[in-house]
Short mmCIF file of C-alpha atoms in Angstrom, two decimals:
data_model
loop_
_atom_site.label_atom_id
_atom_site.label_comp_id
_atom_site.label_asym_id
_atom_site.label_seq_id
_atom_site.Cartn_x
_atom_site.Cartn_y
_atom_site.Cartn_z
CA MET A 1 7.79 15.80 0.26
CA SER A 2 7.68 15.59 4.31
CA PRO A 3 10.56 13.89 5.66
CA LEU A 4 8.35 11.98 8.19
CA LEU A 5 6.03 11.04 5.63
CA LYS A 6 9.25 9.34 3.63
CA ILE A 7 10.45 7.57 6.89
CA ARG A 8 6.89 6.13 7.37
CA ALA A 9 6.76 4.84 4.06
CA GLU A 10 10.22 3.59 3.97
CA ARG A 11 10.80 2.68 7.64
CA ASP A 12 9.82 -1.71 6.69
CA GLN A 13 12.24 -1.44 4.45
CA MET A 14 14.86 -0.42 7.15
CA SER A 15 17.52 -2.53 8.74
CA ALA A 16 17.06 -2.82 12.78
CA ILE A 17 19.11 0.08 13.43
CA GLU A 18 17.60 2.26 11.02
CA ARG A 19 14.01 1.93 12.20
CA ARG A 20 15.20 2.51 15.92
CA ILE A 21 16.37 5.83 14.53
CA ALA A 22 13.01 6.33 12.32
CA ASP A 23 10.69 5.19 15.26
CA PHE A 24 12.38 7.90 17.68
CA LEU A 25 12.08 10.58 14.97
CA LEU A 26 8.58 9.81 14.25
CA ASP A 27 7.75 10.03 18.15
CA ASN A 28 9.94 12.87 19.04
CA ALA A 29 9.68 15.26 15.90
CA HIS A 30 8.87 18.17 18.20
CA LEU A 31 11.73 17.73 20.22
CA LEU A 32 14.40 17.24 18.00
CA ARG A 33 15.63 20.58 17.63
CA ASP A 34 17.45 20.10 21.19
CA TYR A 35 19.10 16.77 19.95
CA SER A 36 22.36 17.13 18.02
CA SER A 37 23.50 13.75 16.16
CA GLN A 38 25.75 12.66 19.33
CA GLN A 39 23.01 12.96 21.50
CA LEU A 40 20.38 11.20 19.15
CA ALA A 41 23.04 8.60 18.85
CA ASN A 42 23.63 8.08 22.61
CA ALA A 43 19.75 8.36 23.64
CA LEU A 44 19.57 5.15 21.26
CA GLY A 45 23.06 3.68 22.00
CA ILE A 46 24.22 3.82 18.54
CA SER A 47 27.16 5.28 16.69
CA GLN A 48 26.94 8.89 15.61
CA SER A 49 28.00 7.54 12.06
CA SER A 50 24.53 5.46 12.28
CA VAL A 51 22.55 8.60 12.33
CA VAL A 52 24.63 10.29 9.73
CA LYS A 53 24.08 7.49 7.10
CA PHE A 54 20.75 7.33 7.69
CA SER A 55 19.99 11.24 7.07
CA GLN A 56 22.19 10.37 3.89
CA LYS A 57 20.04 7.41 3.05
CA LEU A 58 17.07 9.63 2.97
CA GLY A 59 18.44 12.00 0.51
CA PHE A 60 19.47 14.89 3.03
CA LYS A 61 23.73 15.93 3.37
CA GLY A 62 23.75 14.99 6.93
CA TYR A 63 21.76 15.27 10.01
CA PRO A 64 21.62 19.00 10.30
CA ASP A 65 19.78 19.25 6.86
CA LEU A 66 17.19 15.99 8.41
CA LYS A 67 16.60 17.81 11.55
CA TYR A 68 15.96 21.33 9.50
CA SER A 69 13.17 19.63 7.43
CA ILE A 70 11.72 17.88 10.01
CA GLY A 71 11.55 20.87 12.14
CA GLU A 72 9.73 22.69 9.11
CA ALA A 73 7.32 20.16 8.65
CA VAL A 74 6.38 20.34 12.28
CA ALA A 75 6.19 23.93 12.12
CA ARG A 76 3.69 23.89 9.21
CA GLY A 77 1.58 21.77 11.56
CA GLY A 78 -1.76 22.39 9.05
CA ASN A 79 -0.71 19.20 6.78
CA ASN A 80 -0.49 16.95 9.90
CA ASP A 81 2.52 15.51 8.57
CA ASP A 82 3.98 14.70 12.03
CA GLY A 83 1.35 12.21 12.41
CA GLU A 84 -0.60 13.30 15.29
CA THR A 85 -4.17 13.20 14.86
CA VAL A 86 -6.49 15.86 13.80
CA ALA A 87 -7.52 18.29 16.55
CA ALA A 88 -10.79 18.93 15.82
CA SER A 89 -12.70 21.69 16.93
CA HIS A 90 -16.18 20.57 17.21
CA ASP A 91 -17.88 19.26 20.70
CA ASN A 92 -19.40 16.17 18.96
CA PRO A 93 -17.40 13.30 19.63
CA HIS A 94 -18.27 11.53 16.79
CA THR A 95 -17.05 14.47 14.65
CA VAL A 96 -13.60 14.19 16.32
CA LEU A 97 -13.26 10.47 16.20
CA ALA A 98 -14.50 10.51 12.49
CA GLU A 99 -12.11 13.21 11.33
CA ASN A 100 -8.84 11.47 13.15
CA LEU A 101 -10.00 8.25 11.45
CA TRP A 102 -10.30 10.40 8.16
CA HIS A 103 -6.91 11.90 8.57
CA LEU A 104 -5.35 8.31 9.26
CA LYS A 105 -6.52 7.10 5.88
CA ALA A 106 -5.29 9.66 4.20
CA GLN A 107 -1.93 9.43 5.54
CA ALA A 108 -1.96 5.83 4.66
CA GLU A 109 -3.07 6.41 1.41
CA ALA A 110 -0.40 8.83 1.07
CA GLU A 111 2.46 6.60 1.88
CA THR A 112 1.16 3.93 -0.10
CA ARG A 113 1.25 6.32 -3.06
CA LEU A 114 5.13 7.49 -2.08
CA ILE A 115 5.83 3.90 -2.43
CA ASN A 116 4.11 2.73 -5.68
CA PRO A 117 6.02 4.76 -8.29
CA PRO A 118 3.88 5.82 -11.50
CA GLU A 119 5.69 4.07 -13.91
CA ALA A 120 5.18 0.71 -11.76
CA ILE A 121 1.50 1.37 -11.49
CA ASP A 122 0.98 2.25 -15.37
CA ALA A 123 2.92 -1.05 -16.17
CA ILE A 124 0.68 -3.06 -13.96
CA ALA A 125 -2.20 -1.13 -15.35
CA ALA A 126 -1.04 -2.18 -18.59
CA ALA A 127 -0.46 -5.97 -18.00
CA ILE A 128 -3.72 -6.37 -16.67
CA THR A 129 -5.68 -4.60 -19.27
CA GLN A 130 -3.37 -6.48 -22.04
CA ALA A 131 -3.54 -10.09 -20.64
CA GLY A 132 -5.40 -13.22 -21.90
CA LYS A 133 -6.65 -13.83 -18.89
CA VAL A 134 -6.08 -12.34 -15.57
CA PHE A 135 -5.98 -14.84 -12.62
CA ILE A 136 -6.81 -13.54 -8.94
CA ILE A 137 -6.71 -15.24 -5.81
CA GLY A 138 -6.63 -14.29 -2.06
CA LEU A 139 -7.44 -16.29 1.10
CA GLY A 140 -9.24 -15.46 4.22
CA GLU A 141 -9.83 -11.57 4.55
CA ASP A 142 -7.69 -10.74 1.65
CA GLY A 143 -10.45 -12.71 -0.41
CA ILE A 144 -12.68 -9.79 -0.07
CA PRO A 145 -10.62 -6.95 -2.16
CA ALA A 146 -9.97 -9.59 -4.70
CA ARG A 147 -13.24 -10.66 -5.50
CA ALA A 148 -14.22 -6.95 -5.44
CA PHE A 149 -11.63 -6.33 -7.95
CA ALA A 150 -11.94 -9.63 -10.13
CA THR A 151 -15.66 -8.35 -10.62
CA ARG A 152 -14.71 -4.67 -11.62
CA LEU A 153 -12.37 -6.06 -14.75
CA SER A 154 -15.30 -8.62 -15.45
CA MET A 155 -17.48 -5.33 -15.90
CA LEU A 156 -14.67 -4.01 -18.42
CA GLY A 157 -14.61 -6.88 -20.58
CA ILE A 158 -11.63 -8.46 -19.28
CA LEU A 159 -11.44 -12.19 -18.88
CA THR A 160 -11.20 -13.12 -15.22
CA VAL A 161 -10.47 -16.10 -13.07
CA HIS A 162 -11.21 -15.71 -9.44
CA TYR A 163 -11.04 -18.48 -7.13
CA VAL A 164 -11.11 -18.20 -3.02
CA ASP A 165 -9.25 -21.65 -2.38
CA ALA A 166 -5.88 -22.43 -3.04
CA ILE A 167 -6.04 -26.06 -4.54
CA LEU A 168 -8.57 -24.76 -7.09
CA MET A 169 -6.34 -22.30 -8.29
CA GLN A 170 -3.31 -24.65 -8.41
CA ALA A 171 -5.49 -26.81 -10.80
CA GLY A 172 -6.81 -23.45 -12.54
CA VAL A 173 -3.37 -22.48 -13.29
CA SER A 174 -3.05 -25.29 -15.56
CA ALA A 175 -4.93 -23.23 -18.26
CA ALA A 176 -2.41 -20.39 -17.82
CA ALA A 177 -0.63 -19.12 -20.86
CA PRO A 178 2.00 -16.75 -22.29
CA GLY A 179 0.69 -13.18 -21.51
CA ASP A 180 -1.69 -14.20 -18.83
CA VAL A 181 -1.44 -12.55 -15.18
CA LEU A 182 -1.72 -13.81 -11.95
CA LEU A 183 -2.91 -10.90 -9.16
CA VAL A 184 -2.20 -12.68 -5.48
CA PHE A 185 -3.92 -10.77 -2.86
CA SER A 186 -2.06 -11.38 0.69
CA GLU A 187 -1.24 -8.87 3.37
CA HIS A 188 1.71 -10.48 4.80
CA GLY A 189 2.73 -12.26 1.88
CA ARG A 190 3.73 -15.72 3.62
CA GLN A 191 1.30 -18.23 2.85
CA ALA A 192 3.40 -21.05 1.62
CA ALA A 193 0.58 -22.35 -1.03
CA LEU A 194 0.24 -19.00 -2.50
CA CYS A 195 4.05 -18.48 -3.00
CA GLN A 196 4.10 -22.05 -4.62
CA ILE A 197 0.90 -21.20 -6.98
CA SER A 198 3.11 -18.04 -8.31
CA ARG A 199 6.08 -19.99 -8.69
CA LEU A 200 4.08 -22.62 -11.10
CA PHE A 201 2.36 -19.51 -12.77
CA ARG A 202 5.86 -18.14 -13.62
CA GLU A 203 6.63 -21.60 -15.25
CA ARG A 204 4.10 -20.98 -17.43
CA VAL A 205 5.37 -17.90 -18.62
CA GLY A 206 2.66 -16.05 -16.99
CA LYS A 207 3.35 -12.68 -14.89
CA VAL A 208 2.67 -12.63 -11.26
CA ILE A 209 1.79 -9.33 -9.48
CA SER A 210 1.67 -9.66 -5.58
CA VAL A 211 -0.55 -7.19 -3.53
CA THR A 212 0.98 -7.20 0.01
CA ARG A 213 2.17 -4.70 2.43
CA HIS A 214 5.19 -3.15 2.12
CA THR A 215 7.40 -5.43 4.08
CA PRO A 216 9.93 -7.83 2.62
CA ASN A 217 8.11 -11.51 2.22
CA PRO A 218 8.24 -14.40 0.55
CA LEU A 219 5.45 -14.09 -2.11
CA ARG A 220 7.13 -10.36 -3.28
CA ALA A 221 9.94 -12.69 -4.21
CA HIS A 222 7.82 -14.91 -6.41
CA ALA A 223 6.48 -11.98 -7.98
CA ASP A 224 7.29 -9.99 -11.19
CA ALA A 225 5.82 -6.90 -9.85
CA SER A 226 4.38 -5.88 -6.52
CA LEU A 227 1.70 -3.61 -5.24
CA LEU A 228 2.39 -2.37 -1.82
CA VAL A 229 0.54 -0.94 0.94
CA SER A 230 1.80 1.19 3.98
CA ALA A 231 -0.75 1.39 6.70
CA HIS A 232 0.49 1.70 10.34
CA ASP A 233 -0.97 2.33 13.63
CA GLU A 234 -0.65 0.68 17.08
CA ARG A 235 -3.96 0.06 17.87
CA ARG A 236 -4.93 -3.59 16.35
CA TYR A 237 -8.43 -2.76 15.47
CA ILE A 238 -7.26 0.81 13.78
CA GLU A 239 -4.53 -0.80 11.83
CA PRO A 240 -6.48 -2.86 9.47
CA LEU A 241 -9.07 -0.35 8.64
CA LEU A 242 -5.73 1.70 7.43
CA TYR A 243 -4.73 -1.23 5.19
CA GLN A 244 -7.90 -1.67 3.97
CA SER A 245 -8.53 1.79 2.76
CA ALA A 246 -5.53 2.36 1.29
CA LEU A 247 -5.69 -0.71 -0.61
CA GLN A 248 -8.59 -0.16 -2.36
CA HIS A 249 -7.73 3.55 -3.07
CA LEU A 250 -4.67 1.83 -4.85
CA LEU A 251 -6.83 -0.64 -6.36
CA ASP A 252 -9.50 2.24 -7.60
CA LEU A 253 -6.36 3.93 -9.31
CA ILE A 254 -5.63 0.91 -11.23
CA PHE A 255 -9.00 0.14 -12.37
CA VAL A 256 -9.45 4.31 -13.54
CA LEU A 257 -6.55 3.95 -15.83
CA SER A 258 -7.63 0.61 -17.19
CA CYS A 259 -10.83 2.33 -18.09
CA GLU A 260 -9.27 5.30 -19.25
CA ALA A 261 -6.59 3.24 -21.70
CA SER A 262 -9.19 1.96 -23.68
CA GLU A 263 -12.70 3.51 -25.22
CA SER A 264 -13.70 0.11 -25.85
CA ARG A 265 -13.30 -0.98 -22.14
CA ARG A 266 -15.51 1.80 -21.41
CA SER A 267 -18.09 1.19 -23.54
CA GLN A 268 -18.24 -2.42 -22.36
CA LEU A 269 -18.26 -1.06 -18.63
CA ASP A 270 -21.32 0.62 -19.93
CA VAL A 271 -22.93 -2.18 -21.56
CA ASN A 272 -22.77 -4.43 -18.42
CA PHE A 273 -24.20 -1.68 -16.28
CA GLU A 274 -27.46 -1.42 -18.36
CA ARG A 275 -27.39 -4.85 -18.29
CA MET A 276 -27.28 -5.31 -14.31
CA ARG A 277 -29.90 -2.45 -14.45
CA ASP A 278 -32.51 -4.39 -17.08
CA LEU A 279 -31.92 -7.21 -14.86
CA LEU A 280 -32.80 -5.87 -11.27
CA ASP A 281 -35.51 -4.02 -12.55
CA THR A 282 -37.33 -7.35 -13.89
#
């Protein structure tokens, strides 16, 4: 696993000093061979021990091992682990833009996959497929993937209760029972109303699954399990695209696992597809 990919994935969980080190390494990976741990510490105005501890926290014996691993990742180049955009050989500017965007989306998906362990994904997929009812809510732009995922679960024959209004969801929670699941979509996880709904749902012995960025946030604190998304770019018009792409891939994985876990679910999906086709053809 590329150390730079690991740094990006874990950056949001780091302390302020660790983030300064991480950002320096990501921005200057190709120059790192010229820096000793003391020179790096001096450049950032921190102690040398902070650099050593940072390296060890990532799983390396010390800074020299981390520097060597990053140097190897940069030398490979073809994997684009250094975060630089793809240097497309095509003359068409649209092709260059499209390939660079595709690379950024692939990088966000890889980071997102890294921070969601397979056992956690399996547990969430199992909770959804075994639930009596699955409640789903997302406000604003978060409502778009929430609605699409609710539709897919319904096609599998899973009883889904989807709301786009926090007040209505609070009323709907009164129908929750033990074994039910609540999926809460919130990119930044800060809406007080969603935190309150999650707390009420847990009081009814339901399981709350938050879907947020890979950052500490109040909503995650109210959840039993979390689906996490890592997507970063300095350009404000690009970062939301990376988030949506990585989130969609994560939800697609949950959906596929739900399909493959049950032949009856797949059969129900086929039946519903046929019914929809018949309605469209009439």
